[in-house]
């Protein structure tokens, strides 16, 4: 197991991202949030965009999982080999990329992309998967971290209320020992996080429920105005 992965076992990873056009969409703001969640006990931070990755990397002492979202449809999470190289060059300790079997913008398959990345990056890879099939394919390609990030966000599986525990259960039983399972996606409460861990997740990623005040405000606003 890669030395960056072992300390993540049984831990919380926090995704620090803001959407385009939001007031918090600023690398220095994301770096401050990353510093705050490290103080709160996060074992790693997931950062989006090259400027954010650089800023977060300089602000914390824990690993940075880097992604680059480019586009809004199809494969847009670190979608090409060029995106992968840029994320690595920005300072990511762990490179995360779309791990689905959908067509990629540069024409490479997921497995071809992974093999090409290995030529210039020896850190761990994280595959953002959407199904059992895509997760097993990523593991077969040698990816160290399998995330359920995209489960419910492609046609492969229905969108669940909270994390996809059924998928987590399947993956916990089927993934090889060379890959670890990380729960990500709709982990909105401490109870969700505990359930994901109990279902077999090596670690749990939480984003919106910690670092996205606009969404949190809409939750509470809805609760108050519809009471």
Short mmCIF file of C-alpha atoms in Angstrom, two decimals:
data_model
loop_
_atom_site.label_atom_id
_atom_site.label_comp_id
_atom_site.label_asym_id
_atom_site.label_seq_id
_atom_site.Cartn_x
_atom_site.Cartn_y
_atom_site.Cartn_z
CA UNK A 1 0.00 0.00 0.00
CA UNK A 2 1.29 3.45 -0.90
CA UNK A 3 2.45 5.37 2.20
CA UNK A 4 0.02 8.21 1.45
CA UNK A 5 -2.94 5.82 1.56
CA UNK A 6 -2.38 3.93 4.80
CA UNK A 7 -3.03 6.97 7.08
CA UNK A 8 -6.42 7.51 5.39
CA UNK A 9 -7.92 4.33 6.82
CA UNK A 10 -10.93 5.04 9.02
CA UNK A 11 -10.68 8.77 8.35
CA UNK A 12 -12.58 11.73 6.96
CA UNK A 13 -11.52 13.36 3.70
CA UNK A 14 -13.04 16.76 2.98
CA UNK A 15 -13.80 18.10 -0.49
CA UNK A 16 -13.24 21.88 -0.61
CA UNK A 17 -14.91 23.18 -3.76
CA UNK A 18 -17.09 26.08 -4.86
CA UNK A 19 -19.19 26.25 -7.99
CA UNK A 20 -18.61 28.81 -10.77
CA UNK A 21 -20.11 32.21 -9.99
CA UNK A 22 -20.29 31.69 -6.24
CA UNK A 23 -18.84 34.18 -3.79
CA UNK A 24 -16.50 31.54 -2.35
CA UNK A 25 -15.02 30.62 -5.75
CA UNK A 26 -11.55 31.88 -4.90
CA UNK A 27 -8.34 29.90 -4.34
CA UNK A 28 -7.41 31.78 -1.17
CA UNK A 29 -10.86 31.11 0.29
CA UNK A 30 -10.61 27.42 -0.52
CA UNK A 31 -7.16 27.34 1.05
CA UNK A 32 -8.53 28.86 4.26
CA UNK A 33 -11.34 26.32 4.32
CA UNK A 34 -8.84 23.52 3.76
CA UNK A 35 -6.78 24.79 6.68
CA UNK A 36 -9.91 24.87 8.84
CA UNK A 37 -10.95 21.31 8.01
CA UNK A 38 -7.43 20.07 8.69
CA UNK A 39 -7.76 21.58 12.16
CA UNK A 40 -11.06 19.76 12.51
CA UNK A 41 -9.49 16.39 11.81
CA UNK A 42 -9.58 15.88 8.04
CA UNK A 43 -6.95 13.41 6.84
CA UNK A 44 -6.82 14.81 3.29
CA UNK A 45 -8.46 17.50 1.18
CA UNK A 46 -9.94 17.16 -2.29
CA UNK A 47 -9.37 20.36 -4.31
CA UNK A 48 -10.69 21.34 -7.75
CA UNK A 49 -8.86 23.43 -10.31
CA UNK A 50 -5.19 24.20 -10.78
CA UNK A 51 -5.15 27.46 -8.83
CA UNK A 52 -7.06 25.91 -5.93
CA UNK A 53 -4.73 22.90 -5.85
CA UNK A 54 -1.69 25.17 -5.63
CA UNK A 55 -3.23 27.36 -2.93
CA UNK A 56 -4.51 24.44 -0.86
CA UNK A 57 -1.19 22.62 -1.16
CA UNK A 58 0.58 25.63 0.36
CA UNK A 59 -1.95 25.94 3.20
CA UNK A 60 -2.08 22.43 4.66
CA UNK A 61 0.16 19.59 5.78
CA UNK A 62 -2.12 16.73 4.75
CA UNK A 63 -2.41 15.18 1.27
CA UNK A 64 -4.18 17.04 -1.51
CA UNK A 65 -6.38 15.00 -3.85
CA UNK A 66 -6.46 17.03 -7.04
CA UNK A 67 -9.07 17.16 -9.76
CA UNK A 68 -9.79 19.51 -12.63
CA UNK A 69 -13.42 19.88 -13.70
CA UNK A 70 -13.60 21.00 -17.32
CA UNK A 71 -17.07 21.12 -18.86
CA UNK A 72 -20.44 20.03 -17.52
CA UNK A 73 -21.49 17.00 -19.58
CA UNK A 74 -20.12 13.52 -19.97
CA UNK A 75 -16.60 12.98 -18.68
CA UNK A 76 -15.48 16.28 -17.14
CA UNK A 77 -13.58 15.36 -13.96
CA UNK A 78 -9.91 15.42 -15.01
CA UNK A 79 -11.16 14.20 -18.37
CA UNK A 80 -7.98 13.83 -20.44
CA UNK A 81 -4.35 12.91 -20.08
CA UNK A 82 -3.40 16.59 -20.46
CA UNK A 83 -5.67 17.45 -17.54
CA UNK A 84 -4.05 14.70 -15.48
CA UNK A 85 -0.58 16.04 -16.18
CA UNK A 86 -1.63 19.59 -15.26
CA UNK A 87 -3.15 18.46 -11.96
CA UNK A 88 0.04 16.62 -11.07
CA UNK A 89 2.16 19.63 -12.06
CA UNK A 90 -0.01 21.84 -9.84
CA UNK A 91 1.11 19.80 -6.83
CA UNK A 92 -1.57 17.18 -6.19
CA UNK A 93 -0.37 14.33 -3.99
CA UNK A 94 -3.17 12.06 -5.22
CA UNK A 95 -4.63 12.38 -8.71
CA UNK A 96 -8.38 11.79 -9.07
CA UNK A 97 -10.10 11.35 -12.41
CA UNK A 98 -13.38 10.15 -13.89
CA UNK A 99 -13.35 6.37 -13.57
CA UNK A 100 -16.42 5.56 -15.64
CA UNK A 101 -16.41 3.67 -18.91
CA UNK A 102 -17.88 6.59 -20.85
CA UNK A 103 -16.02 8.01 -23.88
CA UNK A 104 -13.28 10.46 -22.92
CA UNK A 105 -12.71 13.73 -24.82
CA UNK A 106 -9.22 12.78 -26.02
CA UNK A 107 -10.28 9.36 -27.31
CA UNK A 108 -8.26 7.36 -24.78
CA UNK A 109 -9.91 4.71 -22.69
CA UNK A 110 -9.73 4.95 -18.91
CA UNK A 111 -7.15 2.17 -18.79
CA UNK A 112 -5.01 3.80 -21.47
CA UNK A 113 -5.12 7.05 -19.50
CA UNK A 114 -4.03 5.32 -16.30
CA UNK A 115 -1.12 3.60 -18.02
CA UNK A 116 0.01 6.88 -19.58
CA UNK A 117 -0.21 8.70 -16.23
CA UNK A 118 2.04 6.08 -14.65
CA UNK A 119 4.82 7.23 -16.98
CA UNK A 120 5.10 10.60 -15.19
CA UNK A 121 3.41 10.19 -11.78
CA UNK A 122 4.18 7.66 -9.07
CA UNK A 123 1.61 8.87 -6.55
CA UNK A 124 -1.73 7.17 -5.89
CA UNK A 125 -4.62 7.45 -8.30
CA UNK A 126 -8.28 7.76 -7.36
CA UNK A 127 -11.01 6.68 -9.77
CA UNK A 128 -14.36 8.46 -9.47
CA UNK A 129 -16.64 5.54 -10.36
CA UNK A 130 -20.36 5.15 -11.00
CA UNK A 131 -20.97 1.40 -10.81
CA UNK A 132 -19.62 -2.00 -9.89
CA UNK A 133 -18.36 -2.54 -13.44
CA UNK A 134 -16.45 0.73 -13.64
CA UNK A 135 -14.96 0.21 -10.19
CA UNK A 136 -13.74 -3.29 -11.03
CA UNK A 137 -12.28 -2.01 -14.30
CA UNK A 138 -10.43 0.74 -12.43
CA UNK A 139 -9.08 -1.75 -9.92
CA UNK A 140 -7.98 -4.02 -12.75
CA UNK A 141 -6.12 -1.05 -14.26
CA UNK A 142 -4.17 -0.79 -11.01
CA UNK A 143 -5.88 2.24 -9.48
CA UNK A 144 -5.25 2.35 -5.73
CA UNK A 145 -8.34 4.28 -4.56
CA UNK A 146 -11.83 3.49 -5.81
CA UNK A 147 -14.42 6.17 -5.05
CA UNK A 148 -18.20 6.00 -5.41
CA UNK A 149 -18.14 9.67 -6.40
CA UNK A 150 -20.26 9.39 -9.54
CA UNK A 151 -22.77 6.75 -8.41
CA UNK A 152 -26.19 8.24 -9.10
CA UNK A 153 -24.81 10.95 -11.39
CA UNK A 154 -24.73 8.83 -14.56
CA UNK A 155 -27.35 6.44 -15.97
CA UNK A 156 -25.47 3.47 -14.47
CA UNK A 157 -27.28 3.60 -11.10
CA UNK A 158 -30.27 5.41 -9.60
CA UNK A 159 -29.57 8.40 -7.36
CA UNK A 160 -30.01 7.41 -3.74
CA UNK A 161 -30.98 9.52 -0.75
CA UNK A 162 -27.59 9.65 0.91
CA UNK A 163 -24.60 7.50 -0.05
CA UNK A 164 -25.12 4.46 -2.25
CA UNK A 165 -24.73 1.85 0.49
CA UNK A 166 -25.74 -1.02 -1.79
CA UNK A 167 -22.88 -0.21 -4.14
CA UNK A 168 -20.49 0.18 -1.21
CA UNK A 169 -21.53 -3.24 0.07
CA UNK A 170 -20.93 -4.83 -3.34
CA UNK A 171 -17.58 -3.17 -3.78
CA UNK A 172 -16.39 -4.04 -0.29
CA UNK A 173 -16.93 -7.69 -1.19
CA UNK A 174 -15.53 -7.58 -4.73
CA UNK A 175 -12.58 -5.19 -4.86
CA UNK A 176 -9.12 -6.73 -4.75
CA UNK A 177 -6.82 -6.09 -1.81
CA UNK A 178 -4.69 -3.82 -3.99
CA UNK A 179 -7.46 -1.19 -4.09
CA UNK A 180 -9.16 0.63 -1.22
CA UNK A 181 -12.78 1.76 -1.20
CA UNK A 182 -13.67 5.38 -0.50
CA UNK A 183 -17.28 6.50 -0.06
CA UNK A 184 -18.10 9.77 -1.76
CA UNK A 185 -21.36 11.30 -2.89
CA UNK A 186 -24.33 12.59 -0.88
CA UNK A 187 -22.74 11.97 2.52
CA UNK A 188 -24.80 14.71 4.15
CA UNK A 189 -24.84 13.79 7.84
CA UNK A 190 -22.57 12.18 10.44
CA UNK A 191 -24.97 9.21 10.38
CA UNK A 192 -24.41 8.84 6.63
CA UNK A 193 -20.64 8.90 7.16
CA UNK A 194 -20.83 6.29 9.91
CA UNK A 195 -23.06 4.06 7.77
CA UNK A 196 -20.65 4.29 4.85
CA UNK A 197 -17.75 3.34 7.05
CA UNK A 198 -19.71 0.46 8.60
CA UNK A 199 -20.61 -0.80 5.12
CA UNK A 200 -16.95 -1.23 4.27
CA UNK A 201 -15.54 2.12 3.21
CA UNK A 202 -11.83 2.53 3.93
CA UNK A 203 -12.39 6.29 4.23
CA UNK A 204 -15.26 8.73 3.67
CA UNK A 205 -15.33 11.96 1.65
CA UNK A 206 -17.67 14.75 2.69
CA UNK A 207 -17.99 17.92 0.65
CA UNK A 208 -21.26 19.83 0.48
CA UNK A 209 -22.30 19.22 4.09
CA UNK A 210 -19.07 20.81 5.36
CA UNK A 211 -17.82 23.26 2.77
CA UNK A 212 -20.79 24.54 0.76
CA UNK A 213 -22.73 27.19 2.69
CA UNK A 214 -25.00 28.07 -0.22
CA UNK A 215 -26.42 24.56 -0.33
CA UNK A 216 -26.55 24.27 3.45
CA UNK A 217 -28.50 27.52 3.58
CA UNK A 218 -31.04 26.20 1.06
CA UNK A 219 -31.58 23.11 3.24
CA UNK A 220 -32.32 25.18 6.33
CA UNK A 221 -34.27 27.77 4.36
CA UNK A 222 -36.53 25.04 2.99
CA UNK A 223 -37.02 23.55 6.44
CA UNK A 224 -37.98 26.89 7.95
CA UNK A 225 -40.22 28.16 5.17
CA UNK A 226 -42.13 24.92 4.74
CA UNK A 227 -42.61 24.18 8.46
#
